[in-house]
Short mmCIF file of C-alpha atoms in Angstrom, two decimals:
data_model
loop_
_atom_site.label_atom_id
_atom_site.label_comp_id
_atom_site.label_asym_id
_atom_site.label_seq_id
_atom_site.Cartn_x
_atom_site.Cartn_y
_atom_site.Cartn_z
CA MET A 1 27.75 -31.93 51.37
CA ARG A 2 26.19 -33.66 48.10
CA LYS A 3 22.99 -32.52 49.01
CA LYS A 4 24.13 -28.65 49.15
CA LEU A 5 25.95 -29.31 45.96
CA TYR A 6 22.87 -30.69 44.37
CA VAL A 7 20.92 -27.66 45.26
CA PHE A 8 23.46 -25.28 44.13
CA LEU A 9 23.68 -26.92 40.62
CA ALA A 10 20.03 -26.94 40.15
CA ALA A 11 19.83 -23.44 41.04
CA ALA A 12 22.42 -22.43 38.61
CA LEU A 13 20.65 -24.40 36.07
CA VAL A 14 17.55 -22.56 36.70
CA ILE A 15 19.35 -19.14 36.46
CA ASN A 16 21.21 -20.11 33.34
CA PHE A 17 17.73 -21.19 31.59
CA LEU A 18 15.92 -17.72 32.45
CA PHE A 19 18.99 -15.64 31.29
CA VAL A 20 18.83 -17.68 27.89
CA TYR A 21 15.02 -17.17 27.43
CA ALA A 22 15.20 -13.48 28.46
CA THR A 23 17.91 -12.70 25.94
CA ASN A 24 16.24 -14.72 23.01
CA LYS A 25 12.86 -13.25 23.98
CA PRO A 26 10.78 -12.41 20.65
CA PHE A 27 11.83 -8.43 20.02
CA ASP A 28 8.16 -7.24 19.84
CA THR A 29 7.19 -8.70 23.44
CA ILE A 30 10.03 -6.90 25.15
CA PRO A 31 8.25 -4.13 27.31
CA VAL A 32 9.09 -0.70 26.01
CA VAL A 33 10.24 1.77 28.59
CA SER A 34 7.44 4.51 28.77
CA GLY A 35 8.12 7.91 28.77
CA PRO A 36 8.62 10.86 26.13
CA VAL A 37 8.61 9.64 22.61
CA ASP A 38 11.91 11.25 21.76
CA THR A 39 13.59 9.45 24.53
CA VAL A 40 12.57 5.89 23.00
CA VAL A 41 15.52 4.24 21.58
CA ALA A 42 14.80 4.38 17.64
CA SER A 43 16.05 1.04 17.21
CA THR A 44 12.96 -0.50 19.04
CA LEU A 45 10.71 0.95 16.46
CA THR A 46 10.06 1.05 12.87
CA GLU A 47 10.65 4.37 10.82
CA GLY A 48 6.80 4.60 10.34
CA ASP A 49 6.22 4.00 13.83
CA VAL A 50 8.30 6.57 15.25
CA ALA A 51 6.95 9.05 12.55
CA VAL A 52 3.22 8.37 13.82
CA LYS A 53 4.32 8.70 17.49
CA ASN A 54 5.97 11.86 16.76
CA ASN A 55 3.06 13.08 14.80
CA THR A 56 0.83 12.07 17.55
CA SER A 57 3.00 13.78 20.29
CA LEU A 58 2.94 17.17 18.29
CA TYR A 59 -0.83 17.03 17.36
CA ASP A 60 -1.77 16.56 21.07
CA SER A 61 0.88 18.91 22.44
CA LEU A 62 -0.57 21.85 20.04
CA GLN A 63 -4.45 20.86 21.15
CA LEU A 64 -4.91 20.72 17.55
CA ASN A 65 -8.19 18.93 18.14
CA ARG A 66 -9.55 21.93 20.11
CA MET A 67 -8.69 23.91 16.79
CA ASN A 68 -10.81 21.44 14.79
CA LEU A 69 -7.89 19.84 13.03
CA SER A 70 -9.11 16.54 11.62
CA ARG A 71 -6.38 13.84 13.01
CA ASN A 72 -6.63 12.10 9.88
CA ALA A 73 -5.75 15.26 7.85
CA PHE A 74 -2.90 15.98 10.26
CA ASP A 75 -1.30 12.34 10.26
CA PHE A 76 -1.35 12.17 6.39
CA ALA A 77 -0.19 15.50 5.80
CA MET A 78 2.78 14.93 8.06
CA ARG A 79 3.31 11.56 6.19
CA GLY A 80 3.17 13.36 3.13
CA TYR A 81 5.60 16.07 4.38
CA ASN A 82 8.07 13.22 5.13
CA HIS A 83 7.70 11.85 1.57
CA LEU A 84 8.73 15.20 -0.01
CA LEU A 85 11.31 16.00 2.55
CA SER A 86 13.02 12.50 1.50
CA ALA A 87 12.76 13.49 -2.05
CA GLY A 88 14.51 16.67 -1.51
CA LYS A 89 11.95 18.56 -2.60
CA LEU A 90 11.29 21.19 0.61
CA ASP A 91 13.73 24.07 0.71
CA ASN A 92 11.41 25.52 3.50
CA SER A 93 11.09 22.40 5.54
CA ASN A 94 10.23 24.18 9.08
CA LEU A 95 6.61 24.87 7.91
CA ILE A 96 3.76 22.78 7.06
CA SER A 97 0.22 24.08 5.78
CA ILE A 98 -2.89 22.06 6.03
CA VAL A 99 -6.22 22.95 4.41
CA ASP A 100 -8.82 20.79 5.99
CA PHE A 101 -12.01 20.40 4.05
CA SER A 102 -13.74 18.09 6.19
CA LEU A 103 -14.63 21.56 7.87
CA PRO A 104 -17.16 23.84 6.40
CA SER A 105 -15.80 27.19 5.01
CA SER A 106 -17.41 28.95 7.82
CA ARG A 107 -14.69 27.59 10.08
CA LYS A 108 -11.10 28.53 10.17
CA ARG A 109 -9.74 25.51 8.36
CA LEU A 110 -6.18 26.53 7.21
CA PHE A 111 -3.49 25.48 9.74
CA ILE A 112 0.24 27.05 9.29
CA ILE A 113 2.30 25.12 11.79
CA ASP A 114 6.03 25.66 12.41
CA LEU A 115 7.50 22.32 12.99
CA LYS A 116 10.78 23.67 14.30
CA LYS A 117 9.14 25.90 16.90
CA LYS A 118 6.15 23.68 17.36
CA GLU A 119 3.41 26.12 17.36
CA VAL A 120 0.81 27.22 15.02
CA VAL A 121 1.77 30.36 13.36
CA PHE A 122 -1.60 31.07 11.42
CA ASN A 123 -5.21 29.59 11.73
CA THR A 124 -7.71 31.13 9.35
CA TYR A 125 -10.37 31.03 6.62
CA VAL A 126 -9.56 29.63 3.28
CA ALA A 127 -12.06 29.32 0.25
CA HIS A 128 -12.46 26.42 -2.25
CA GLY A 129 -13.75 26.48 -5.95
CA ARG A 130 -17.14 27.49 -6.48
CA ASN A 131 -17.91 23.85 -8.33
CA SER A 132 -16.43 22.04 -5.38
CA GLY A 133 -19.63 22.86 -3.18
CA LYS A 134 -21.52 25.69 -1.47
CA GLU A 135 -20.61 25.68 2.37
CA MET A 136 -18.75 22.13 2.30
CA ALA A 137 -16.06 21.25 -0.60
CA SER A 138 -17.11 17.68 -1.55
CA GLN A 139 -16.21 17.59 -5.40
CA PHE A 140 -12.58 17.87 -6.72
CA SER A 141 -10.99 18.07 -10.24
CA ASN A 142 -7.50 18.46 -12.00
CA GLU A 143 -9.19 19.64 -15.21
CA PRO A 144 -8.81 23.12 -16.81
CA GLU A 145 -11.79 25.33 -16.22
CA SER A 146 -13.64 22.99 -13.62
CA ASN A 147 -13.45 25.59 -10.90
CA LYS A 148 -13.05 23.00 -8.61
CA SER A 149 -10.28 22.47 -5.89
CA SER A 150 -7.68 19.90 -6.14
CA LEU A 151 -6.94 17.75 -3.32
CA GLY A 152 -3.14 16.51 -2.25
CA LEU A 153 0.30 17.84 -1.63
CA TYR A 154 1.75 20.69 -3.07
CA VAL A 155 5.27 22.76 -2.76
CA THR A 156 4.94 26.44 -2.56
CA GLY A 157 6.47 28.29 -5.33
CA GLY A 158 7.84 31.86 -5.45
CA THR A 159 5.71 35.17 -5.46
CA TYR A 160 4.59 37.44 -8.54
CA ILE A 161 1.98 40.35 -9.07
CA GLY A 162 -0.95 39.21 -10.84
CA LYS A 163 -4.68 40.41 -11.36
CA HIS A 164 -5.18 39.37 -7.60
CA GLY A 165 -2.09 41.33 -6.60
CA PHE A 166 0.64 39.59 -4.37
CA SER A 167 0.09 35.90 -5.06
CA LEU A 168 2.06 32.48 -4.57
CA HIS A 169 2.59 29.81 -7.00
CA LEU A 170 1.67 26.48 -6.14
CA LEU A 171 3.15 23.49 -7.29
CA GLY A 172 0.94 20.14 -7.46
CA GLN A 173 2.96 17.14 -6.57
CA GLU A 174 0.41 14.27 -7.41
CA ARG A 175 0.10 13.50 -11.34
CA GLY A 176 -3.53 13.17 -12.59
CA ILE A 177 -4.58 14.98 -9.21
CA ASN A 178 -3.41 18.35 -8.79
CA ASP A 179 -0.26 18.34 -11.21
CA ASN A 180 -2.35 21.07 -13.63
CA ALA A 181 -2.35 23.56 -10.95
CA ASN A 182 0.29 25.77 -12.63
CA SER A 183 -1.67 25.70 -16.22
CA ARG A 184 -4.97 26.28 -14.27
CA ALA A 185 -3.40 29.31 -12.28
CA ILE A 186 -4.31 27.66 -8.95
CA VAL A 187 -2.18 30.13 -6.41
CA MET A 188 -2.93 31.63 -3.16
CA HIS A 189 -4.38 35.31 -3.23
CA ALA A 190 -6.06 37.37 -1.37
CA ALA A 191 -10.10 37.81 -2.03
CA PRO A 192 -12.54 40.11 -0.18
CA TYR A 193 -15.20 37.18 0.04
CA VAL A 194 -13.03 35.16 2.29
CA SER A 195 -14.20 37.08 5.41
CA GLU A 196 -16.07 37.05 8.58
CA SER A 197 -18.71 39.59 7.20
CA ALA A 198 -19.40 37.08 4.12
CA ILE A 199 -20.11 34.19 6.79
CA LYS A 200 -22.45 36.75 8.90
CA MET A 201 -24.52 37.60 5.73
CA GLN A 202 -24.89 34.17 4.09
CA GLY A 203 -23.22 31.56 6.46
CA PHE A 204 -20.27 30.78 4.55
CA ILE A 205 -17.34 32.65 2.74
CA GLY A 206 -17.28 33.14 -1.14
CA ARG A 207 -15.94 30.68 -3.43
CA SER A 208 -13.04 30.87 -5.92
CA LEU A 209 -12.18 29.33 -9.37
CA GLY A 210 -10.14 26.65 -7.54
CA CYS A 211 -7.52 28.56 -5.72
CA PRO A 212 -7.14 28.37 -1.77
CA ALA A 213 -7.98 32.26 -1.49
CA LEU A 214 -7.09 33.91 1.68
CA PRO A 215 -8.47 36.97 3.79
CA GLU A 216 -7.34 40.11 2.54
CA ASN A 217 -5.97 41.08 6.29
CA LEU A 218 -3.80 38.09 6.26
CA TYR A 219 -2.65 37.25 2.84
CA LYS A 220 0.43 39.00 2.86
CA PRO A 221 2.05 37.72 5.88
CA ILE A 222 1.09 34.29 5.12
CA ILE A 223 2.32 34.09 1.68
CA GLU A 224 5.64 35.50 2.86
CA LYS A 225 5.86 32.98 5.46
CA ILE A 226 5.19 29.93 3.59
CA LYS A 227 6.80 30.87 0.06
CA ASN A 228 9.80 29.13 -1.64
CA GLY A 229 9.63 25.28 -1.10
CA SER A 230 7.29 24.75 2.01
CA CYS A 231 4.59 21.76 2.11
CA LEU A 232 0.96 22.44 1.56
CA PHE A 233 -1.53 19.74 1.93
CA LEU A 234 -5.12 19.83 0.83
CA TYR A 235 -7.13 17.50 2.59
CA SER A 236 -10.85 15.97 2.19
CA PRO A 237 -12.11 12.44 3.61
CA ASP A 238 -12.48 11.85 -0.28
CA LYS A 239 -12.37 8.01 -1.09
CA SER A 240 -11.55 8.61 -4.90
CA TYR A 241 -8.52 10.60 -3.82
CA ALA A 242 -7.19 8.04 -1.44
CA ALA A 243 -7.85 5.38 -4.14
CA ARG A 244 -6.09 7.61 -6.97
CA SER A 245 -3.14 8.95 -4.97
CA VAL A 246 0.32 6.86 -5.42
CA ILE A 247 1.73 9.19 -2.72
CA ALA A 248 -1.38 8.37 -0.41
CA LYS A 249 -0.66 4.75 -0.95
CA LYS A 250 3.31 5.03 -0.31
CA VAL A 251 2.56 6.73 3.02
CA ALA A 252 -0.53 4.63 3.97
#
């Protein structure tokens, strides 16, 4: 009888030890239940982790790699979008527009994504500044009359009729990097040199004075879609931009 009692007490002590160990086990070593990202309990991840995982899921589900959008461009753009959203700067928060200057101008490097519907709305050509490079944009500036593109985060403004016709104001959000966009008249507008015929003739599209100019057959629906408070991000794997951008450091 005593032997059975000792066995019972020993088993109870082992069970109690295992229970205490499990409940006090370090949190980061507890296995995460596999499944869709949106089913993972948010408290098991940091806010940044959730954002990265959701971005990865969206990038993969839209097969953006097959459309040649850089993974780095997309991830950084989404983090910048979240920064602008949390700052209350996006009135048109369903959309994000990404210009990927790691691609040559002969490729469709403007991507406009509806985040709510989870679909690519437009994917087309876009120009860079004439002094930023020939086929590839590799030099950037915020200086007036530089005729170069400016990288970074923008918020789209209202529309107007100017010398290029129907155009869209762009509001640069990064001091010293693109905040002269308004004074430099850096806007979105149509340009005849942004065309496949130009690519066939010379191997790349024409260049602007720094504006992200659009094809004549698509500029109106694009501008109407992204106007009035959506996020626009101009990306390049440019080390000087990453070093100077305050927002880049905040969202890294």
